[in-house]
């Protein structure tokens, strides 16, 4: 079994995705969260920090990382256990430091996830449930039903800060 970690970096309502090269043996030509295999003797968090630095050139703040969930794929020797983590804070500006693995990186908004070929279908669902995306998801749900979203915005701390008609107090 292969143990893998991936990390969701979220900024300004978008999540950072990497596009796997079409020549990759495993999961070619799809978008994914950055990450990689856990090496012998590493914890998932240690592997996550190493992979984010190797692939993106960022240093994660370990205390800001929290596990979103686990995905399983394949069976037998090809089985993969993927720990999916949210990274709340990091130092540095992400760049593609692994061009042999990824031919592109991009900040992707929640509304764009459905139109992308993703490595795992459940990945979009996990990302949509990040706290940073809860408000955006509710807005999309309201818009899909052609309803007024003022009440939804009033319940969202992020939207209340940008909407002068809404107020949020702790």
CSV table of N, CA and C in Angstrom, one decimal:
chain,number,residue,atom,x,y,z
A,1,UNK,N,0.8,-1.2,0.0
A,1,UNK,CA,0.0,0.0,0.0
A,1,UNK,C,0.9,1.2,0.0
A,2,UNK,N,0.5,2.2,-0.8
A,2,UNK,CA,1.2,3.5,-0.9
A,2,UNK,C,0.5,4.5,0.0
A,3,UNK,N,1.2,5.2,0.9
A,3,UNK,CA,0.6,6.2,1.7
A,3,UNK,C,1.1,7.6,1.2
A,4,UNK,N,0.1,8.4,0.9
A,4,UNK,CA,0.3,9.7,0.2
A,4,UNK,C,-0.4,10.8,1.1
A,5,UNK,N,0.1,12.0,1.0
A,5,UNK,CA,-0.5,13.1,1.6
A,5,UNK,C,-0.7,14.2,0.6
A,6,UNK,N,-1.7,15.0,0.7
A,6,UNK,CA,-2.0,16.1,-0.2
A,6,UNK,C,-2.4,17.3,0.7
A,7,UNK,N,-2.2,18.5,0.2
A,7,UNK,CA,-2.5,19.7,1.0
A,7,UNK,C,-3.3,20.7,0.3
A,8,UNK,N,-4.3,21.2,0.9
A,8,UNK,CA,-5.2,22.3,0.3
A,8,UNK,C,-4.7,23.6,0.9
A,9,UNK,N,-4.1,24.4,0.0
A,9,UNK,CA,-3.7,25.8,0.3
A,9,UNK,C,-4.9,26.6,-0.2
A,10,UNK,N,-5.5,27.4,0.7
A,10,UNK,CA,-6.6,28.2,0.3
A,10,UNK,C,-6.3,29.7,0.5
A,11,UNK,N,-6.6,30.5,-0.5
A,11,UNK,CA,-6.3,32.0,-0.4
A,11,UNK,C,-7.3,32.7,-1.3
A,12,UNK,N,-7.9,33.7,-0.8
A,12,UNK,CA,-8.9,34.6,-1.5
A,12,UNK,C,-10.0,33.8,-2.2
A,13,UNK,N,-10.5,32.8,-1.6
A,13,UNK,CA,-11.6,32.0,-2.1
A,13,UNK,C,-11.2,31.0,-3.2
A,14,UNK,N,-9.9,30.7,-3.3
A,14,UNK,CA,-9.4,29.8,-4.3
A,14,UNK,C,-8.5,28.7,-3.6
A,15,UNK,N,-8.5,27.6,-4.2
A,15,UNK,CA,-7.6,26.5,-3.7
A,15,UNK,C,-6.5,26.3,-4.8
A,16,UNK,N,-5.3,26.0,-4.3
A,16,UNK,CA,-4.2,25.8,-5.3
A,16,UNK,C,-4.2,24.3,-5.7
A,17,UNK,N,-4.3,24.1,-7.0
A,17,UNK,CA,-4.2,22.8,-7.6
A,17,UNK,C,-3.0,22.7,-8.5
A,18,UNK,N,-2.5,21.4,-8.7
A,18,UNK,CA,-1.4,21.2,-9.6
A,18,UNK,C,-2.0,20.3,-10.7
A,19,UNK,N,-1.5,20.4,-11.9
A,19,UNK,CA,-1.9,19.6,-13.0
A,19,UNK,C,-0.8,18.6,-13.3
A,20,UNK,N,-1.2,17.3,-13.2
A,20,UNK,CA,-0.2,16.2,-13.4
A,20,UNK,C,0.1,16.0,-14.8
A,21,UNK,N,1.4,15.9,-15.2
A,21,UNK,CA,1.8,15.8,-16.5
A,21,UNK,C,1.1,14.6,-17.2
A,22,UNK,N,0.8,14.7,-18.5
A,22,UNK,CA,0.1,13.6,-19.2
A,22,UNK,C,1.0,12.3,-19.3
A,23,UNK,N,2.3,12.5,-19.1
A,23,UNK,CA,3.3,11.4,-19.1
A,23,UNK,C,3.4,10.6,-17.8
A,24,UNK,N,2.7,11.1,-16.8
A,24,UNK,CA,2.8,10.4,-15.5
A,24,UNK,C,2.2,9.0,-15.6
A,25,UNK,N,2.8,8.0,-14.9
A,25,UNK,CA,2.2,6.7,-14.9
A,25,UNK,C,0.9,6.6,-14.1
A,26,UNK,N,1.0,7.2,-12.9
A,26,UNK,CA,-0.2,7.2,-12.1
A,26,UNK,C,-1.0,8.5,-12.2
A,27,UNK,N,-2.3,8.4,-12.5
A,27,UNK,CA,-3.1,9.6,-12.6
A,27,UNK,C,-2.6,10.7,-13.5
A,28,UNK,N,-2.4,10.4,-14.8
A,28,UNK,CA,-1.9,11.4,-15.7
A,28,UNK,C,-3.0,12.4,-16.2
A,29,UNK,N,-2.5,13.6,-16.5
A,29,UNK,CA,-3.4,14.6,-17.1
A,29,UNK,C,-4.6,15.0,-16.3
A,30,UNK,N,-4.5,15.1,-15.0
A,30,UNK,CA,-5.6,15.5,-14.2
A,30,UNK,C,-5.1,16.5,-13.2
A,31,UNK,N,-6.0,17.3,-12.6
A,31,UNK,CA,-5.7,18.3,-11.5
A,31,UNK,C,-5.8,17.6,-10.2
A,32,UNK,N,-5.0,18.0,-9.3
A,32,UNK,CA,-4.9,17.4,-8.0
A,32,UNK,C,-4.4,18.4,-7.0
A,33,UNK,N,-4.5,18.1,-5.7
A,33,UNK,CA,-3.9,18.9,-4.7
A,33,UNK,C,-2.4,18.5,-4.7
A,34,UNK,N,-1.5,19.5,-4.3
A,34,UNK,CA,-0.1,19.1,-4.3
A,34,UNK,C,0.2,18.1,-3.1
A,35,UNK,N,1.2,17.3,-3.3
A,35,UNK,CA,1.6,16.4,-2.3
A,35,UNK,C,2.4,15.2,-2.8
A,36,UNK,N,2.5,14.2,-2.0
A,36,UNK,CA,3.3,13.0,-2.5
A,36,UNK,C,3.4,11.9,-1.4
A,37,UNK,N,4.2,11.0,-1.7
A,37,UNK,CA,4.3,9.8,-0.8
A,37,UNK,C,5.0,10.1,0.5
A,38,UNK,N,4.5,9.4,1.5
A,38,UNK,CA,5.1,9.5,2.9
A,38,UNK,C,6.2,8.5,2.9
A,39,UNK,N,7.4,9.0,3.2
A,39,UNK,CA,8.6,8.2,3.3
A,39,UNK,C,8.7,7.4,4.6
A,40,UNK,N,9.5,6.3,4.6
A,40,UNK,CA,9.7,5.5,5.8
A,40,UNK,C,10.2,6.4,7.0
A,41,UNK,N,9.5,6.3,8.1
A,41,UNK,CA,9.9,7.1,9.3
A,41,UNK,C,9.3,8.5,9.4
A,42,UNK,N,8.5,8.9,8.4
A,42,UNK,CA,7.9,10.2,8.4
A,42,UNK,C,6.4,10.1,8.9
A,43,UNK,N,6.0,11.1,9.6
A,43,UNK,CA,4.5,11.2,9.9
A,43,UNK,C,3.9,11.8,8.6
A,44,UNK,N,2.6,11.8,8.6
A,44,UNK,CA,1.9,12.5,7.5
A,44,UNK,C,2.2,14.0,7.5
A,45,UNK,N,2.2,14.6,8.6
A,45,UNK,CA,2.5,16.0,8.7
A,45,UNK,C,3.9,16.4,8.3
A,46,UNK,N,4.9,15.5,8.7
A,46,UNK,CA,6.3,15.7,8.2
A,46,UNK,C,6.4,15.6,6.7
A,47,UNK,N,5.7,14.6,6.1
A,47,UNK,CA,5.7,14.4,4.7
A,47,UNK,C,5.0,15.6,4.0
A,48,UNK,N,3.9,16.0,4.5
A,48,UNK,CA,3.2,17.2,4.0
A,48,UNK,C,4.1,18.4,3.9
A,49,UNK,N,4.8,18.7,5.0
A,49,UNK,CA,5.7,19.8,5.0
A,49,UNK,C,6.8,19.7,4.0
A,50,UNK,N,7.4,18.5,3.9
A,50,UNK,CA,8.5,18.2,2.9
A,50,UNK,C,8.0,18.4,1.5
A,51,UNK,N,6.8,17.8,1.2
A,51,UNK,CA,6.3,17.8,-0.2
A,51,UNK,C,5.9,19.3,-0.6
A,52,UNK,N,5.3,20.0,0.3
A,52,UNK,CA,4.9,21.4,0.0
A,52,UNK,C,6.2,22.2,-0.3
A,53,UNK,N,7.3,22.0,0.4
A,53,UNK,CA,8.5,22.7,0.1
A,53,UNK,C,9.1,22.2,-1.2
A,54,UNK,N,9.2,20.9,-1.4
A,54,UNK,CA,9.8,20.4,-2.7
A,54,UNK,C,9.0,20.8,-3.9
A,55,UNK,N,7.6,20.7,-3.8
A,55,UNK,CA,6.8,21.0,-5.0
A,55,UNK,C,6.5,22.4,-5.2
A,56,UNK,N,6.3,23.2,-4.2
A,56,UNK,CA,5.8,24.6,-4.3
A,56,UNK,C,6.8,25.6,-3.7
A,57,UNK,N,7.8,25.2,-3.0
A,57,UNK,CA,8.7,26.1,-2.4
A,57,UNK,C,8.2,26.9,-1.2
A,58,UNK,N,7.1,26.4,-0.5
A,58,UNK,CA,6.6,27.0,0.6
A,58,UNK,C,6.9,26.2,1.9
A,59,UNK,N,6.9,27.0,3.0
A,59,UNK,CA,7.1,26.4,4.3
A,59,UNK,C,5.7,26.4,5.0
A,60,UNK,N,5.2,25.3,5.3
A,60,UNK,CA,3.9,25.3,6.0
A,60,UNK,C,4.0,25.6,7.5
A,61,UNK,N,3.1,26.2,8.1
A,61,UNK,CA,3.0,26.4,9.5
A,61,UNK,C,2.3,25.2,10.0
A,62,UNK,N,3.0,24.2,10.6
A,62,UNK,CA,2.5,22.9,11.0
A,62,UNK,C,1.3,23.1,11.9
A,63,UNK,N,1.3,24.0,12.8
A,63,UNK,CA,0.1,24.2,13.7
A,63,UNK,C,-1.2,24.6,13.0
A,64,UNK,N,-1.0,25.1,11.8
A,64,UNK,CA,-2.2,25.5,11.0
A,64,UNK,C,-2.8,24.4,10.2
A,65,UNK,N,-2.1,23.2,10.1
A,65,UNK,CA,-2.6,22.1,9.3
A,65,UNK,C,-3.6,21.2,10.1
A,66,UNK,N,-4.7,20.9,9.4
A,66,UNK,CA,-5.6,19.9,10.0
A,66,UNK,C,-6.1,18.9,8.9
A,67,UNK,N,-6.3,17.7,9.4
A,67,UNK,CA,-6.7,16.7,8.4
A,67,UNK,C,-8.1,16.8,8.1
A,68,UNK,N,-8.4,16.8,6.7
A,68,UNK,CA,-9.7,16.9,6.2
A,68,UNK,C,-10.4,15.5,6.1
A,69,UNK,N,-9.6,14.6,5.8
A,69,UNK,CA,-10.1,13.2,5.6
A,69,UNK,C,-9.1,12.3,4.9
A,70,UNK,N,-9.6,11.1,4.6
A,70,UNK,CA,-8.8,10.1,3.9
A,70,UNK,C,-9.5,9.5,2.7
A,71,UNK,N,-8.8,9.3,1.7
A,71,UNK,CA,-9.3,8.6,0.5
A,71,UNK,C,-8.6,7.4,0.3
A,72,UNK,N,-9.2,6.3,-0.2
A,72,UNK,CA,-8.6,5.1,-0.6
A,72,UNK,C,-8.9,4.8,-2.0
A,73,UNK,N,-7.9,4.3,-2.7
A,73,UNK,CA,-8.1,3.9,-4.1
A,73,UNK,C,-7.3,2.7,-4.4
A,74,UNK,N,-7.8,1.9,-5.4
A,74,UNK,CA,-7.0,0.7,-5.8
A,74,UNK,C,-7.1,-0.4,-4.8
A,75,UNK,N,-6.4,-1.5,-5.1
A,75,UNK,CA,-6.4,-2.7,-4.2
A,75,UNK,C,-5.0,-3.4,-4.3
A,76,UNK,N,-4.7,-4.2,-3.3
A,76,UNK,CA,-3.5,-5.0,-3.3
A,76,UNK,C,-2.3,-4.1,-3.3
A,77,UNK,N,-1.3,-4.5,-4.1
A,77,UNK,CA,0.0,-3.7,-4.1
A,77,UNK,C,-0.2,-2.3,-4.7
A,78,UNK,N,-1.3,-2.1,-5.4
A,78,UNK,CA,-1.6,-0.8,-6.0
A,78,UNK,C,-2.5,0.1,-5.2
A,79,UNK,N,-2.8,-0.4,-4.0
A,79,UNK,CA,-3.7,0.4,-3.1
A,79,UNK,C,-3.0,1.7,-2.7
A,80,UNK,N,-3.8,2.8,-2.6
A,80,UNK,CA,-3.3,4.1,-2.2
A,80,UNK,C,-4.2,4.6,-1.1
A,81,UNK,N,-3.5,5.0,0.0
A,81,UNK,CA,-4.2,5.7,1.1
A,81,UNK,C,-3.7,7.1,1.1
A,82,UNK,N,-4.7,8.0,0.9
A,82,UNK,CA,-4.4,9.5,0.7
A,82,UNK,C,-4.9,10.3,1.9
A,83,UNK,N,-4.0,10.9,2.7
A,83,UNK,CA,-4.4,11.8,3.7
A,83,UNK,C,-4.6,13.2,3.1
A,84,UNK,N,-5.7,13.8,3.3
A,84,UNK,CA,-6.0,15.1,2.7
A,84,UNK,C,-6.0,16.1,3.9
A,85,UNK,N,-5.1,17.1,3.7
A,85,UNK,CA,-4.9,18.1,4.8
A,85,UNK,C,-5.3,19.5,4.3
A,86,UNK,N,-5.8,20.3,5.2
A,86,UNK,CA,-6.0,21.7,4.9
A,86,UNK,C,-4.8,22.4,5.6
A,87,UNK,N,-4.2,23.3,4.8
A,87,UNK,CA,-3.1,24.1,5.3
A,87,UNK,C,-3.5,25.6,5.5
A,88,UNK,N,-3.6,26.0,6.7
A,88,UNK,CA,-4.2,27.3,7.0
A,88,UNK,C,-3.2,28.5,6.8
A,89,UNK,N,-1.9,28.2,7.0
A,89,UNK,CA,-0.9,29.2,6.9
A,89,UNK,C,0.4,28.7,6.4
A,90,UNK,N,1.1,29.5,5.6
A,90,UNK,CA,2.4,29.1,5.0
A,90,UNK,C,3.2,30.3,4.7
A,91,UNK,N,4.5,30.1,4.6
A,91,UNK,CA,5.4,31.2,4.3
A,91,UNK,C,6.0,31.0,2.9
A,92,UNK,N,5.9,32.0,2.1
A,92,UNK,CA,6.4,31.9,0.7
A,92,UNK,C,5.3,32.0,-0.3
A,93,UNK,N,5.7,32.2,-1.6
A,93,UNK,CA,4.7,32.2,-2.7
A,93,UNK,C,4.8,31.0,-3.5
A,94,UNK,N,3.7,30.2,-3.6
A,94,UNK,CA,3.8,28.9,-4.3
A,94,UNK,C,4.2,29.1,-5.8
A,95,UNK,N,5.2,28.3,-6.2
A,95,UNK,CA,5.6,28.2,-7.6
A,95,UNK,C,5.8,26.8,-7.9
A,96,UNK,N,5.8,26.4,-9.2
A,96,UNK,CA,5.9,25.0,-9.6
A,96,UNK,C,7.4,24.7,-9.6
A,97,UNK,N,7.8,24.0,-8.5
A,97,UNK,CA,9.2,23.6,-8.3
A,97,UNK,C,9.4,22.2,-8.7
A,98,UNK,N,8.4,21.5,-9.3
A,98,UNK,CA,8.5,20.1,-9.7
A,98,UNK,C,7.9,20.0,-11.1
A,99,UNK,N,8.5,20.7,-12.1
A,99,UNK,CA,8.0,20.6,-13.4
A,99,UNK,C,8.1,19.3,-14.1
A,100,UNK,N,8.9,18.4,-13.5
A,100,UNK,CA,8.9,17.0,-14.0
A,100,UNK,C,7.6,16.2,-13.6
A,101,UNK,N,6.9,16.7,-12.6
A,101,UNK,CA,5.7,16.1,-12.1
A,101,UNK,C,4.4,16.8,-12.6
A,102,UNK,N,4.5,18.2,-12.6
A,102,UNK,CA,3.3,19.0,-12.9
A,102,UNK,C,3.7,20.0,-14.0
A,103,UNK,N,2.8,20.1,-15.0
A,103,UNK,CA,3.0,21.0,-16.1
A,103,UNK,C,2.3,22.4,-15.8
A,104,UNK,N,1.6,22.5,-14.7
A,104,UNK,CA,0.9,23.7,-14.4
A,104,UNK,C,0.4,23.7,-12.9
A,105,UNK,N,0.3,24.9,-12.4
A,105,UNK,CA,-0.4,25.1,-11.1
A,105,UNK,C,-1.3,26.2,-11.3
A,106,UNK,N,-2.4,26.2,-10.5
A,106,UNK,CA,-3.4,27.3,-10.6
A,106,UNK,C,-4.2,27.4,-9.4
A,107,UNK,N,-4.6,28.7,-9.1
A,107,UNK,CA,-5.6,28.9,-8.0
A,107,UNK,C,-6.9,28.8,-8.7
A,108,UNK,N,-7.8,27.9,-8.1
A,108,UNK,CA,-9.1,27.6,-8.7
A,108,UNK,C,-10.2,27.9,-7.7
A,109,UNK,N,-11.2,28.6,-8.2
A,109,UNK,CA,-12.3,29.0,-7.4
A,109,UNK,C,-13.3,27.8,-7.2
A,110,UNK,N,-14.1,27.8,-6.2
A,110,UNK,CA,-15.0,26.7,-6.0
A,110,UNK,C,-15.9,26.4,-7.1
A,111,UNK,N,-16.4,27.5,-7.8
A,111,UNK,CA,-17.3,27.3,-8.9
A,111,UNK,C,-16.6,26.6,-10.1
A,112,UNK,N,-15.3,26.7,-10.2
A,112,UNK,CA,-14.6,26.1,-11.3
A,112,UNK,C,-14.2,24.6,-11.1
A,113,UNK,N,-14.4,24.1,-9.9
A,113,UNK,CA,-14.0,22.7,-9.6
A,113,UNK,C,-14.7,21.7,-10.4
A,114,UNK,N,-16.0,21.9,-10.6
A,114,UNK,CA,-16.9,20.9,-11.3
A,114,UNK,C,-16.4,20.7,-12.7
A,115,UNK,N,-15.8,21.8,-13.4
A,115,UNK,CA,-15.5,21.7,-14.8
A,115,UNK,C,-14.1,21.1,-15.0
A,116,UNK,N,-13.4,20.7,-14.0
A,116,UNK,CA,-12.0,20.2,-14.1
A,116,UNK,C,-11.9,18.7,-14.0
A,117,UNK,N,-11.0,18.1,-14.8
A,117,UNK,CA,-10.8,16.7,-14.5
A,117,UNK,C,-9.9,16.6,-13.3
A,118,UNK,N,-10.5,16.0,-12.2
A,118,UNK,CA,-9.8,15.9,-10.9
A,118,UNK,C,-9.3,14.4,-10.7
A,119,UNK,N,-8.2,14.3,-10.0
A,119,UNK,CA,-7.7,12.9,-9.7
A,119,UNK,C,-8.7,12.0,-9.0
A,120,UNK,N,-9.5,12.6,-8.1
A,120,UNK,CA,-10.5,11.8,-7.4
A,120,UNK,C,-11.7,12.7,-7.4
A,121,UNK,N,-12.9,12.1,-7.8
A,121,UNK,CA,-14.1,12.9,-7.7
A,121,UNK,C,-14.5,13.4,-6.4
A,122,UNK,N,-14.1,12.7,-5.3
A,122,UNK,CA,-14.5,13.1,-4.0
A,122,UNK,C,-13.6,14.3,-3.6
A,123,UNK,N,-12.5,14.6,-4.3
A,123,UNK,CA,-11.7,15.7,-3.9
A,123,UNK,C,-12.5,17.0,-4.0
A,124,UNK,N,-13.3,17.2,-5.0
A,124,UNK,CA,-14.1,18.5,-5.1
A,124,UNK,C,-15.0,18.6,-3.9
A,125,UNK,N,-15.6,17.5,-3.5
A,125,UNK,CA,-16.5,17.6,-2.3
A,125,UNK,C,-15.8,17.9,-1.1
A,126,UNK,N,-14.6,17.4,-0.9
A,126,UNK,CA,-13.8,17.7,0.3
A,126,UNK,C,-13.4,19.2,0.3
A,127,UNK,N,-13.0,19.7,-0.8
A,127,UNK,CA,-12.6,21.1,-0.9
A,127,UNK,C,-13.8,22.0,-0.7
A,128,UNK,N,-14.9,21.7,-1.2
A,128,UNK,CA,-16.1,22.5,-1.0
A,128,UNK,C,-16.5,22.6,0.4
A,129,UNK,N,-16.1,21.7,1.3
A,129,UNK,CA,-16.5,21.7,2.7
A,129,UNK,C,-15.4,22.4,3.5
A,130,UNK,N,-14.4,22.9,2.9
A,130,UNK,CA,-13.4,23.7,3.7
A,130,UNK,C,-14.2,24.9,4.3
A,131,UNK,N,-13.9,25.4,5.5
A,131,UNK,CA,-14.6,26.5,6.1
A,131,UNK,C,-14.5,27.7,5.1
A,132,UNK,N,-13.4,27.9,4.4
A,132,UNK,CA,-13.3,29.1,3.6
A,132,UNK,C,-14.2,29.1,2.4
A,133,UNK,N,-14.7,27.9,2.1
A,133,UNK,CA,-15.6,27.8,0.9
A,133,UNK,C,-17.1,27.6,1.3
A,134,UNK,N,-17.4,27.4,2.6
A,134,UNK,CA,-18.8,27.2,3.0
A,134,UNK,C,-19.7,28.4,2.5
A,135,UNK,N,-19.2,29.6,2.7
A,135,UNK,CA,-20.0,30.7,2.3
A,135,UNK,C,-20.2,30.7,0.8
A,136,UNK,N,-19.2,30.5,0.0
A,136,UNK,CA,-19.3,30.5,-1.4
A,136,UNK,C,-20.2,29.4,-1.9
A,137,UNK,N,-20.1,28.2,-1.2
A,137,UNK,CA,-21.0,27.1,-1.6
A,137,UNK,C,-22.5,27.5,-1.3
A,138,UNK,N,-22.7,28.2,-0.2
A,138,UNK,CA,-24.1,28.5,0.1
A,138,UNK,C,-24.6,29.6,-1.0
A,139,UNK,N,-23.7,30.5,-1.4
A,139,UNK,CA,-24.1,31.5,-2.4
A,139,UNK,C,-24.4,30.8,-3.7
A,140,UNK,N,-23.6,29.8,-4.1
A,140,UNK,CA,-23.9,29.0,-5.3
A,140,UNK,C,-25.2,28.3,-5.2
A,141,UNK,N,-25.5,27.7,-4.0
A,141,UNK,CA,-26.8,27.0,-3.8
A,141,UNK,C,-27.9,27.9,-4.0
A,142,UNK,N,-27.8,29.1,-3.4
A,142,UNK,CA,-28.9,30.1,-3.4
A,142,UNK,C,-29.1,30.6,-4.9
A,143,UNK,N,-28.0,30.9,-5.5
A,143,UNK,CA,-28.0,31.4,-6.9
A,143,UNK,C,-28.7,30.3,-7.8
A,144,UNK,N,-28.3,29.0,-7.6
A,144,UNK,CA,-28.9,28.0,-8.4
A,144,UNK,C,-30.4,27.9,-8.3
A,145,UNK,N,-30.9,28.3,-7.1
A,145,UNK,CA,-32.4,28.3,-6.9
A,145,UNK,C,-33.0,29.7,-7.2
A,146,UNK,N,-32.2,30.6,-7.7
A,146,UNK,CA,-32.7,32.0,-8.1
A,146,UNK,C,-33.3,32.6,-6.9
A,147,UNK,N,-32.7,32.6,-5.7
A,147,UNK,CA,-33.2,33.2,-4.5
A,147,UNK,C,-32.3,34.4,-4.1
A,148,UNK,N,-32.8,35.2,-3.3
A,148,UNK,CA,-32.1,36.3,-2.8
A,148,UNK,C,-31.1,35.8,-1.7
A,149,UNK,N,-29.8,36.2,-1.8
A,149,UNK,CA,-28.8,35.7,-0.9
A,149,UNK,C,-28.4,36.6,0.2
A,150,UNK,N,-29.2,37.7,0.5
A,150,UNK,CA,-28.8,38.6,1.5
A,150,UNK,C,-28.8,37.9,2.9
A,151,UNK,N,-29.7,37.0,3.1
A,151,UNK,CA,-29.7,36.3,4.4
A,151,UNK,C,-28.5,35.4,4.5
A,152,UNK,N,-28.1,34.8,3.5
A,152,UNK,CA,-26.9,33.9,3.4
A,152,UNK,C,-25.7,34.7,3.7
A,153,UNK,N,-25.6,35.9,3.1
A,153,UNK,CA,-24.4,36.8,3.3
A,153,UNK,C,-24.3,37.2,4.7
A,154,UNK,N,-25.5,37.5,5.3
A,154,UNK,CA,-25.5,38.0,6.7
A,154,UNK,C,-25.0,37.0,7.7
A,155,UNK,N,-25.1,35.7,7.3
A,155,UNK,CA,-24.7,34.6,8.2
A,155,UNK,C,-23.2,34.3,8.0
A,156,UNK,N,-22.6,34.9,7.0
A,156,UNK,CA,-21.2,34.5,6.7
A,156,UNK,C,-20.2,35.6,7.1
A,157,UNK,N,-19.3,35.3,8.0
A,157,UNK,CA,-18.4,36.2,8.5
A,157,UNK,C,-17.6,36.9,7.4
A,158,UNK,N,-17.1,36.1,6.4
A,158,UNK,CA,-16.3,36.6,5.3
A,158,UNK,C,-17.1,37.6,4.5
A,159,UNK,N,-18.3,37.2,4.2
A,159,UNK,CA,-19.2,38.1,3.4
A,159,UNK,C,-19.6,39.4,4.1
A,160,UNK,N,-19.9,39.2,5.4
A,160,UNK,CA,-20.3,40.3,6.2
A,160,UNK,C,-19.2,41.4,6.2
A,161,UNK,N,-18.0,41.0,6.2
A,161,UNK,CA,-16.9,42.0,6.2
A,161,UNK,C,-16.8,42.8,4.9
A,162,UNK,N,-17.4,42.2,3.8
A,162,UNK,CA,-17.3,42.9,2.5
A,162,UNK,C,-18.6,43.5,2.1
A,163,UNK,N,-19.7,43.2,2.8
A,163,UNK,CA,-21.0,43.6,2.4
A,163,UNK,C,-21.5,44.7,3.4
A,164,UNK,N,-21.6,46.0,3.0
A,164,UNK,CA,-21.9,47.0,3.9
A,164,UNK,C,-23.3,46.9,4.5
A,165,UNK,N,-24.2,46.2,3.9
A,165,UNK,CA,-25.5,46.0,4.4
A,165,UNK,C,-25.6,45.0,5.5
A,166,UNK,N,-24.5,44.2,5.7
A,166,UNK,CA,-24.5,43.1,6.7
A,166,UNK,C,-23.5,43.5,7.8
A,167,UNK,N,-23.8,43.0,9.0
A,167,UNK,CA,-22.9,43.2,10.2
A,167,UNK,C,-22.7,41.9,10.9
A,168,UNK,N,-21.5,41.7,11.4
A,168,UNK,CA,-21.2,40.5,12.1
A,168,UNK,C,-20.5,40.9,13.4
A,169,UNK,N,-21.1,40.4,14.5
A,169,UNK,CA,-20.4,40.7,15.8
A,169,UNK,C,-20.1,39.4,16.4
A,170,UNK,N,-19.0,39.4,17.1
A,170,UNK,CA,-18.6,38.1,17.9
A,170,UNK,C,-19.3,38.1,19.2
